[in-house]
Short mmCIF file of C-alpha atoms in Angstrom, two decimals:
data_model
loop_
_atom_site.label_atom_id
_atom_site.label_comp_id
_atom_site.label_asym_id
_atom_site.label_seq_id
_atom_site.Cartn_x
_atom_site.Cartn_y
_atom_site.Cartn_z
CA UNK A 1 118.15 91.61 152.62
CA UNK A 2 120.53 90.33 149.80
CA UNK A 3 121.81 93.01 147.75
CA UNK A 4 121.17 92.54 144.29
CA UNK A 5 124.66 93.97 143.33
CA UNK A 6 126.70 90.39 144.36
CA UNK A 7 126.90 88.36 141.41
CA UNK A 8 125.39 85.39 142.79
CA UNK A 9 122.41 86.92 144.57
CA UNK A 10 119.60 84.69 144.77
CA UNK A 11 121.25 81.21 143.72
CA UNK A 12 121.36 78.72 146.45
CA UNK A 13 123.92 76.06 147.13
CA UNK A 14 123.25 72.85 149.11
CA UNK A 15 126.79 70.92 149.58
CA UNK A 16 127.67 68.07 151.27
CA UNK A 17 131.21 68.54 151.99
CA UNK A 18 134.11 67.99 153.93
CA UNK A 19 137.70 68.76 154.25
CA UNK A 20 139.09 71.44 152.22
CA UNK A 21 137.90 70.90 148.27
CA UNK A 22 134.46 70.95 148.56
CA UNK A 23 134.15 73.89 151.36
CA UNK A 24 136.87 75.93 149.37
CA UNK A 25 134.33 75.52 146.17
CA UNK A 26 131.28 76.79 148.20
CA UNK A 27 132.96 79.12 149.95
CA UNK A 28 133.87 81.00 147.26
CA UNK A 29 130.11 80.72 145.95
CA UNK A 30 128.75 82.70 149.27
CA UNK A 31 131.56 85.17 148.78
CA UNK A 32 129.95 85.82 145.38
CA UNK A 33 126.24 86.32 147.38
CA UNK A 34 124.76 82.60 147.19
CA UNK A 35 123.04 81.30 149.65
CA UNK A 36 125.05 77.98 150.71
CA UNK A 37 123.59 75.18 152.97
CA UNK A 38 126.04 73.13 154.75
CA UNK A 39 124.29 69.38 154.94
CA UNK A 40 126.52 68.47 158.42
CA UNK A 41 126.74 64.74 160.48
CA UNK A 42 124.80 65.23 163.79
CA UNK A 43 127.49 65.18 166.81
CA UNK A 44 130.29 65.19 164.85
CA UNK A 45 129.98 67.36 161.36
CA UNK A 46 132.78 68.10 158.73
CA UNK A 47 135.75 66.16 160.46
CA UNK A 48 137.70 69.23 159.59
CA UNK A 49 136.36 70.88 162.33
CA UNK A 50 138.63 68.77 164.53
CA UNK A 51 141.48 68.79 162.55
CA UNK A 52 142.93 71.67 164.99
CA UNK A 53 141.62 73.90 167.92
CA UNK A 54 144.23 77.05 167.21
CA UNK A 55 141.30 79.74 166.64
CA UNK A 56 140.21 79.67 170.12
CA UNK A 57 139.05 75.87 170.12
CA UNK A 58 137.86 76.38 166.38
CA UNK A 59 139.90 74.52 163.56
CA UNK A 60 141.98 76.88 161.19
CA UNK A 61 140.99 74.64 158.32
CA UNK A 62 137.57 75.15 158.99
CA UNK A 63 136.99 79.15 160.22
CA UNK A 64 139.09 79.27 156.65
CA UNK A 65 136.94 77.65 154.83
CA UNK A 66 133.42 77.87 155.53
CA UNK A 67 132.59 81.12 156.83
CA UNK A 68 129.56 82.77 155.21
CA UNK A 69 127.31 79.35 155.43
CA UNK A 70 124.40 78.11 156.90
CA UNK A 71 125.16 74.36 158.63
CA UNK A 72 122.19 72.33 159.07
CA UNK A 73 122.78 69.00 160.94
CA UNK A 74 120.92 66.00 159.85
CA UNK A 75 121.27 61.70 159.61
CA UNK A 76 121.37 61.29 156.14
CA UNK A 77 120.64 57.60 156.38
CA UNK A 78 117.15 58.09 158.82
CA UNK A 79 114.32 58.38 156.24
CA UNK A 80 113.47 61.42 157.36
CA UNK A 81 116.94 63.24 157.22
CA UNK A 82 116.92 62.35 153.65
CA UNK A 83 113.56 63.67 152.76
CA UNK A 84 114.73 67.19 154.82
CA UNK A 85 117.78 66.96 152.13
CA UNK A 86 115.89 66.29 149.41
CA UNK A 87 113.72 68.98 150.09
CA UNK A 88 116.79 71.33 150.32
CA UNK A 89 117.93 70.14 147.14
CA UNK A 90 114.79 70.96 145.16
CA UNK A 91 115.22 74.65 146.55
CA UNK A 92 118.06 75.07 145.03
CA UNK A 93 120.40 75.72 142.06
CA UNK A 94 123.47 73.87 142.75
CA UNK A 95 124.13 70.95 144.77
CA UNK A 96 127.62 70.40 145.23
CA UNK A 97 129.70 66.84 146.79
CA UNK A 98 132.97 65.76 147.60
CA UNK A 99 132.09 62.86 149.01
CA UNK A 100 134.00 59.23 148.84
CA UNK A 101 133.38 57.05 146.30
CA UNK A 102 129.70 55.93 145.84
CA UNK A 103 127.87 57.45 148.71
CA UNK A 104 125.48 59.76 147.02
CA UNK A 105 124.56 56.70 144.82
CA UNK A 106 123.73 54.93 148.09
CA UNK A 107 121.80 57.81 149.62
CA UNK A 108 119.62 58.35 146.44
CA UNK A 109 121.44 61.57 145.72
CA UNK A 110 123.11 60.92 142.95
CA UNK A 111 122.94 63.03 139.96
CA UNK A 112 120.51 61.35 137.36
CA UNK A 113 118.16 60.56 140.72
CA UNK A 114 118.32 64.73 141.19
CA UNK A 115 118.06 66.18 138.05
CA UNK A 116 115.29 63.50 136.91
CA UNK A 117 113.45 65.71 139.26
CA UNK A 118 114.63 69.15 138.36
CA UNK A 119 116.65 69.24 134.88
CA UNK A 120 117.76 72.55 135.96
CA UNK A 121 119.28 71.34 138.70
CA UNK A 122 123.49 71.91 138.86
CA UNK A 123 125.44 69.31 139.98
CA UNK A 124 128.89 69.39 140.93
CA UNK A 125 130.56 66.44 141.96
CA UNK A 126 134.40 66.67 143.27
CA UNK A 127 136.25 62.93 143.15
CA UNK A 128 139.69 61.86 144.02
CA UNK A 129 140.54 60.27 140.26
CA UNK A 130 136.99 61.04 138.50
CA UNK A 131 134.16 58.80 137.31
CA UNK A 132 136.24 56.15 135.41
CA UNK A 133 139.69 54.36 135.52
CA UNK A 134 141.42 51.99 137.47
CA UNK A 135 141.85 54.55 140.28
CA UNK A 136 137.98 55.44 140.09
CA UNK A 137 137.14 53.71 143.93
CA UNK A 138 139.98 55.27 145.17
CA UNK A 139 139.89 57.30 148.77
CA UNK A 140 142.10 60.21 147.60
CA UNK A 141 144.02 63.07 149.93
CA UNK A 142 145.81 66.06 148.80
CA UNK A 143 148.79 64.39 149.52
CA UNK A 144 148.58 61.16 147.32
CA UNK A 145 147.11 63.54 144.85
CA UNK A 146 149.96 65.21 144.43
CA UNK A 147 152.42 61.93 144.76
CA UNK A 148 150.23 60.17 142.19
CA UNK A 149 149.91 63.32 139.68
CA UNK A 150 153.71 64.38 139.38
CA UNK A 151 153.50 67.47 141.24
CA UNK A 152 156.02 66.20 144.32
CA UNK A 153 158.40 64.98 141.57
CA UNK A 154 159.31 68.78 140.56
CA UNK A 155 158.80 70.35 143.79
CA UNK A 156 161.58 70.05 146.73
CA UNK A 157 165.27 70.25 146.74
CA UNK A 158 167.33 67.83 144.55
CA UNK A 159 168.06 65.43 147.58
CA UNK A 160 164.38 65.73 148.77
CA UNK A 161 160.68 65.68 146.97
CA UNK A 162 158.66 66.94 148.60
CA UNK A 163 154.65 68.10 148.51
CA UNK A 164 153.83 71.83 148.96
CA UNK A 165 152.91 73.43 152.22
CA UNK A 166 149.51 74.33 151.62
CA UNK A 167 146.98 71.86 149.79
CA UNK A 168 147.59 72.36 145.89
CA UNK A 169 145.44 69.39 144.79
CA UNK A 170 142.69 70.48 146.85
CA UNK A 171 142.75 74.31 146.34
CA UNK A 172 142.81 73.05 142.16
CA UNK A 173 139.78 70.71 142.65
CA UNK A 174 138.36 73.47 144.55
CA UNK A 175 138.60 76.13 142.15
CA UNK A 176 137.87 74.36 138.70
CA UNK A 177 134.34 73.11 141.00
CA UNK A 178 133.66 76.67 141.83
CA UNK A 179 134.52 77.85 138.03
CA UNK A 180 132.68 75.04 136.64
CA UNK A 181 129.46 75.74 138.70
CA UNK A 182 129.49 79.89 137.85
CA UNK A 183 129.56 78.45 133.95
CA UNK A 184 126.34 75.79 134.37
CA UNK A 185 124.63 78.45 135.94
CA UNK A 186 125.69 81.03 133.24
CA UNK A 187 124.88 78.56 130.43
CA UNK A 188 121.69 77.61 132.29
CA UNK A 189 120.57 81.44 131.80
CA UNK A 190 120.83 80.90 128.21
CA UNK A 191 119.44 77.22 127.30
CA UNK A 192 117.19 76.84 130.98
CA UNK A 193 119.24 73.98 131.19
CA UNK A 194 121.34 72.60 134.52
CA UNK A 195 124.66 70.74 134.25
CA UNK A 196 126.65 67.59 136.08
CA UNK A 197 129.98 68.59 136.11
CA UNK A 198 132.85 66.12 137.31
CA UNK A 199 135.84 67.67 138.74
CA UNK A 200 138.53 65.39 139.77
CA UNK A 201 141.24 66.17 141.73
CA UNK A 202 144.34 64.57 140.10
CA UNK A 203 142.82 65.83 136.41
CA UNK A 204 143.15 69.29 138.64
CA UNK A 205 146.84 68.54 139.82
CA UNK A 206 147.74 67.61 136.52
CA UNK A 207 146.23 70.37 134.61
CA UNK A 208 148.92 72.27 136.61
CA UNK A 209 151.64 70.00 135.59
CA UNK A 210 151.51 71.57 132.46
CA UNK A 211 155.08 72.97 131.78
CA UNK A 212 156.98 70.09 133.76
CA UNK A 213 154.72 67.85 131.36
CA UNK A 214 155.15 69.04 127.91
CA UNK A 215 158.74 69.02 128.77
CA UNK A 216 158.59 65.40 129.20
CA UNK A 217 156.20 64.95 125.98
CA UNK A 218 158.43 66.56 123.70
CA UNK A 219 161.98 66.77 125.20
CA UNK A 220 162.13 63.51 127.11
CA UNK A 221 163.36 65.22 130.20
CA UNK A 222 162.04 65.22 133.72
CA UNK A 223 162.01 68.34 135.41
CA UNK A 224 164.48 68.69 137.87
CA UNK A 225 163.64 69.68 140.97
CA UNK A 226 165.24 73.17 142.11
CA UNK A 227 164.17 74.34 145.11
CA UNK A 228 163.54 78.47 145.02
CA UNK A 229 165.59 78.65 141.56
CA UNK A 230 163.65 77.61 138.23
CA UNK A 231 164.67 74.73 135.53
CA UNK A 232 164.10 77.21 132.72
CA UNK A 233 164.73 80.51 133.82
CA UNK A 234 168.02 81.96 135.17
CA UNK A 235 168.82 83.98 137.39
CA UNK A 236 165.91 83.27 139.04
CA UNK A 237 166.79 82.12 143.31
CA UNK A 238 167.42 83.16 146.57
CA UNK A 239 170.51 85.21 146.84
CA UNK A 240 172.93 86.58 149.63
CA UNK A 241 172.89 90.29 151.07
CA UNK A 242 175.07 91.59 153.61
CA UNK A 243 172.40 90.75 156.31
CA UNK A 244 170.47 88.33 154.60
CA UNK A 245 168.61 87.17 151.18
CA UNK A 246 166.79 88.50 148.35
CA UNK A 247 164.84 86.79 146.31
CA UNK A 248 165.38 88.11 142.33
CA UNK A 249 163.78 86.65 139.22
CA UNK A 250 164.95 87.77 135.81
CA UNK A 251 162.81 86.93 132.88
CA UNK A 252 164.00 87.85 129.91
CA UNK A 253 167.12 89.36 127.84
CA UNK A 254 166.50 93.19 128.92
CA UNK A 255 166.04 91.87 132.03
CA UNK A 256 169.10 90.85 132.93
CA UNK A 257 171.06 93.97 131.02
CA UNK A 258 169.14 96.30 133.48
CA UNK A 259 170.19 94.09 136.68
CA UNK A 260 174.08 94.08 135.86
CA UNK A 261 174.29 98.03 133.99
CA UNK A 262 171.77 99.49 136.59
CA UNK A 263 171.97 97.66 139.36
CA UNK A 264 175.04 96.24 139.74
CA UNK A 265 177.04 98.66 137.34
CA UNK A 266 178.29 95.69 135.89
CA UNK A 267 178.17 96.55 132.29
CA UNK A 268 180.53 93.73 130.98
CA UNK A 269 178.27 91.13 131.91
CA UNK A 270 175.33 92.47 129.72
CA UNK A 271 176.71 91.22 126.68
CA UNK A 272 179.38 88.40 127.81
CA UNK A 273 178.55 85.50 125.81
CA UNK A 274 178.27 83.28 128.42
CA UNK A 275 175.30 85.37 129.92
CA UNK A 276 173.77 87.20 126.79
CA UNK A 277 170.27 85.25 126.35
CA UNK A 278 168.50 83.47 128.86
CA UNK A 279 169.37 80.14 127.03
CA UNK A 280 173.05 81.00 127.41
CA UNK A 281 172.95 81.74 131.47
CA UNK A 282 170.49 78.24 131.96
CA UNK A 283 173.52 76.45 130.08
CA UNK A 284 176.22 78.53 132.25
CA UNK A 285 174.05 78.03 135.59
CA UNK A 286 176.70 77.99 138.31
CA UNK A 287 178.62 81.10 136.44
CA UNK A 288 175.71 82.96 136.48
CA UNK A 289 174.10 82.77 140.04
CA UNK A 290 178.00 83.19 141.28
CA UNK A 291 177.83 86.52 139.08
CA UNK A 292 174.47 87.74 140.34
CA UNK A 293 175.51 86.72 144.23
CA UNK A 294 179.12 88.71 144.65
CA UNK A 295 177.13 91.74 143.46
CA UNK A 296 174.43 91.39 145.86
CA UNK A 297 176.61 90.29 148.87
CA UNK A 298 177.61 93.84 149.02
CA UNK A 299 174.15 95.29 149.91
CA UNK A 300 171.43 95.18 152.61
CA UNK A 301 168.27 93.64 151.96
CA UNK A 302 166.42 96.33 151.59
CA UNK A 303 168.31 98.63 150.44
CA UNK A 304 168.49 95.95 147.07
CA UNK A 305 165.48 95.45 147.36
CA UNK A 306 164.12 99.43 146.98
CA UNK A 307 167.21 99.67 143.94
CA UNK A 308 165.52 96.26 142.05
CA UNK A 309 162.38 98.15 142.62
CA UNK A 310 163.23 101.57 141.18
CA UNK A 311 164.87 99.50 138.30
CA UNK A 312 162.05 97.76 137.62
CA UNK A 313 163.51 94.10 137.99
CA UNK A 314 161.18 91.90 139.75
CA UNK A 315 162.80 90.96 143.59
CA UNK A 316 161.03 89.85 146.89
CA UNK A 317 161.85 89.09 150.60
CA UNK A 318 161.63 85.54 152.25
CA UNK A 319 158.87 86.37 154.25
CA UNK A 320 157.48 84.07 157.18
CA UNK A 321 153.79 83.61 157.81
CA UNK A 322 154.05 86.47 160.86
CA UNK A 323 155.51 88.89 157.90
CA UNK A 324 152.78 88.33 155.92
CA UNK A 325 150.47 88.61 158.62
CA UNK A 326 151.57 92.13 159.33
CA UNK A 327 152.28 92.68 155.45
CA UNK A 328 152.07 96.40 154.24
CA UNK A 329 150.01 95.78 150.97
CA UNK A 330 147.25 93.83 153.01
CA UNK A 331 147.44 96.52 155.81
CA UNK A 332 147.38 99.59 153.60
CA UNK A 333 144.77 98.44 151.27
CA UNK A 334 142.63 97.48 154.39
CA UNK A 335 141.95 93.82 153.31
CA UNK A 336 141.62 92.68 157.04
CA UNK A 337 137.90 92.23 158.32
CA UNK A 338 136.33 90.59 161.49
CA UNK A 339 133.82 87.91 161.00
CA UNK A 340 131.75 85.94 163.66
CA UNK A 341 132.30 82.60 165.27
CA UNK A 342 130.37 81.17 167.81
CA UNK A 343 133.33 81.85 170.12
CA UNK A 344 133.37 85.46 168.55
CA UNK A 345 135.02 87.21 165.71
CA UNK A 346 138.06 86.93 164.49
CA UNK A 347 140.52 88.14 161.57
CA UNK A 348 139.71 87.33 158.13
CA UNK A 349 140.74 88.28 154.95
CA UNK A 350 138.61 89.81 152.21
CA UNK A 351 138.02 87.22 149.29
CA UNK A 352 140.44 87.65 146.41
CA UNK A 353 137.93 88.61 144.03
CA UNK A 354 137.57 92.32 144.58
CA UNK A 355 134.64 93.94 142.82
CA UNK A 356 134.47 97.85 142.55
CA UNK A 357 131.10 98.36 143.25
CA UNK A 358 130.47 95.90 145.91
CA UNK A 359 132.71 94.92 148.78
CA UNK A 360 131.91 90.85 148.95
CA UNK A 361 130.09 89.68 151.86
CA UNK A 362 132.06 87.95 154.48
CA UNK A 363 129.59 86.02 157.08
CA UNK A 364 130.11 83.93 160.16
CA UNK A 365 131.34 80.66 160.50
CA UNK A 366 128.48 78.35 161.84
CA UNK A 367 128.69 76.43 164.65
CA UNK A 368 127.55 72.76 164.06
CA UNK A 369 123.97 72.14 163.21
CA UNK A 370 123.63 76.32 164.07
CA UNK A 371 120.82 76.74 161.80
CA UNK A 372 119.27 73.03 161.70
CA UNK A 373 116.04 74.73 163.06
CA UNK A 374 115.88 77.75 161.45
CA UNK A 375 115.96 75.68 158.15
CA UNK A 376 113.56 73.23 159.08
CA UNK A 377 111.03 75.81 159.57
CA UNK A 378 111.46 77.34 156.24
CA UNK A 379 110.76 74.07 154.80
CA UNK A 380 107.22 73.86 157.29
CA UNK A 381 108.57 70.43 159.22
CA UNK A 382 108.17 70.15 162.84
CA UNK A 383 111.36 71.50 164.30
CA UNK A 384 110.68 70.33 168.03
CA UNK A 385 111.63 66.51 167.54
CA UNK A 386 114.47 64.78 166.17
CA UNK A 387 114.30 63.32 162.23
CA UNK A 388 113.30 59.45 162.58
CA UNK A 389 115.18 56.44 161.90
CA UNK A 390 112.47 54.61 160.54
#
């Protein structure tokens, strides 16, 4: 039984989806409570699923992104795989693509087709470049995504761009999709109208170009890139300890008085003019870090790292993704839950939206067409033979 407490109890989400945009989207609908139907190729389903085999011959793209679903495998193109979908689809609230270029036009799924048929119907389409444009047709991949949008121009070392290690364009498209489809619904409450929402992924990757681009707009400057440090902010990098790094980011003025009096018991520094706003340490780079670095070369990590602490100036460690998987804050504040796979269950973490009354439900991962029959026998068809091609 669904309890009524999760926000999105009661709402269901059909979604023909693959990769990582699409399932991120729904995924984070069924952590909210909705009900989402995975519409899955027979034999072969979302080609994520084979991107890897690390989780115990399941892909770590996938058990990450689509636990908490119901997959239902059907031909989309056999005339009666489409009527199964368009049954689904008139179930439910939201039906939610990231499909290439044209192919819900060509399977009659398009969003004037659906919503003809139920104006309260929410639509959510996810595109490489959006609906218009010279890049419209375009097949589009996180990567090119962020070539195409700017976001690998700022992000590297100077000698090499590079694109960032987990999916940034996709995560984006993701997000805005799932944030767009909580507002139709909301709206829908009110006027008992649905919505067809375009989300593009390069409109997403450049929505986060925002600082790098109004840089550009009104200083004429490209952003350079820095690796760890930051074009506008300093000191803000990785610096030397006695048996390692830290990692310390100052701010603002006060900032950077309680680092060298407090920390470093470097008073002089505080109001040397070469160091006394943040403008004046971005224009005396070099000067500065050098300052900042023979103060923290004489400390250990962590012992710098408890002072920052205790001074209140921001400071982190380097960690690798084994650090964070044993990380303190996500074992002390018991974020870490099992959820099932067909192969069994497995770590996972709770969803980042944490509600106080209400832990957010965390479901199983399907195995491929898992639930075709199940489904099909909620709609009344016949679930001992296969859909025909006629």
């Amino acid at each position: 039984m669904t309890d009524e407490r999760l926000p999105l109890a009661g709402i269901t989400v059909v979604a023909l989806e693959q990769a990582v945009a699409g399932p991120l989207a729904t995924r984070h609908l069924a952590d909210l409570g909705a009900r989402v139907i995975k519409i899955e190729r027979p034999g072969e389903g979302d080609f994520a699923r084979d991107y890897d085999h690390a989780v115990r011959g399941l892909a770590t793209h996938f058990v990450w992104l689509n636990r908490g679903k119901e997959s239902i495998a059907i031909d989309l193109k056999s005339r009666d795989g489409h009527r199964v979908v368009l049954a689904l689809i008139g179930r439910a609230d939201v039906f939610l693509h990231n499909t290439a270029p044209g192919v819900v036009e060509r399977l009659g799924l398009d969003a004037d087709t659906l919503r003809a048929a139920d104006p309260r119907l929410v639509v959510v389409a996810i595109s490489g470049y959006g609906t218009s444009g010279p890049r419209r047709d375009r097949k589009a991949y996180d990567m090119l995504i962020q070539a195409e949008s700017g976001m690998v121009s700022v992000t590297g070392t100077p000698d090499t761009p590079t694109k960032t290690g987990v999916p940034s364009a996709d995560i984006g498209a993701g997000l805005y999709a799932a944030v767009s489809a909580l507002g139709a619904l909301f709206r829908r409450e009110r006027t008992g109208e649905g919505a067809v929402v375009d989300v593009s992924m390069f409109d997403a990757a450049v929505e986060w170009m925002g600082h790098p681009l109004y840089l550009q707009l009104y200083g004429g400057t490209q952003i350079p890139r820095m690796g760890l440090s930051h074009a506008a902010i300093t000191p803000y990098d990785a610096y030397p300890t006695s048996d390692g790094q830290i990692l310390i980011g100052v701010q603002n003025d006060r900032g950077w008085r309680t680092l060298v009096t407090e920390v470093f018991s470097r008073p002089e520094y505080a109001d040397d003019p070469r160091f006394a706003t943040n403008v004046d340490r971005v224009a005396h780079r070099a000067e500065c870090d050098a300052v900042v670095a023979s103060c923290t070369t004489g400390w250990t990590t962590a012992a710098l790292e408890a002072r920052l602490a205790e001074a209140g100036v921001p400071a982190a460690q380097l960690n690798g993704t084994a650090d964070v998987v044993e990380h303190p804050q996500l074992t002390e504040r018991d974020r870490w839950r099992t959820v099932g796979t067909e192969v069994g269950g497995i770590r996972a973490l709770l969803p980042p939206m944490t509600f106080r009354d209400v832990e957010l439900p965390m479901g199983a991962v399907p195995a491929l067409g898992e639930h075709t029959s199940a489904i099909l026998a909620e709609l009344g068809l016949d679930t001992t033979k296969e859909p025909s091609d006629d």
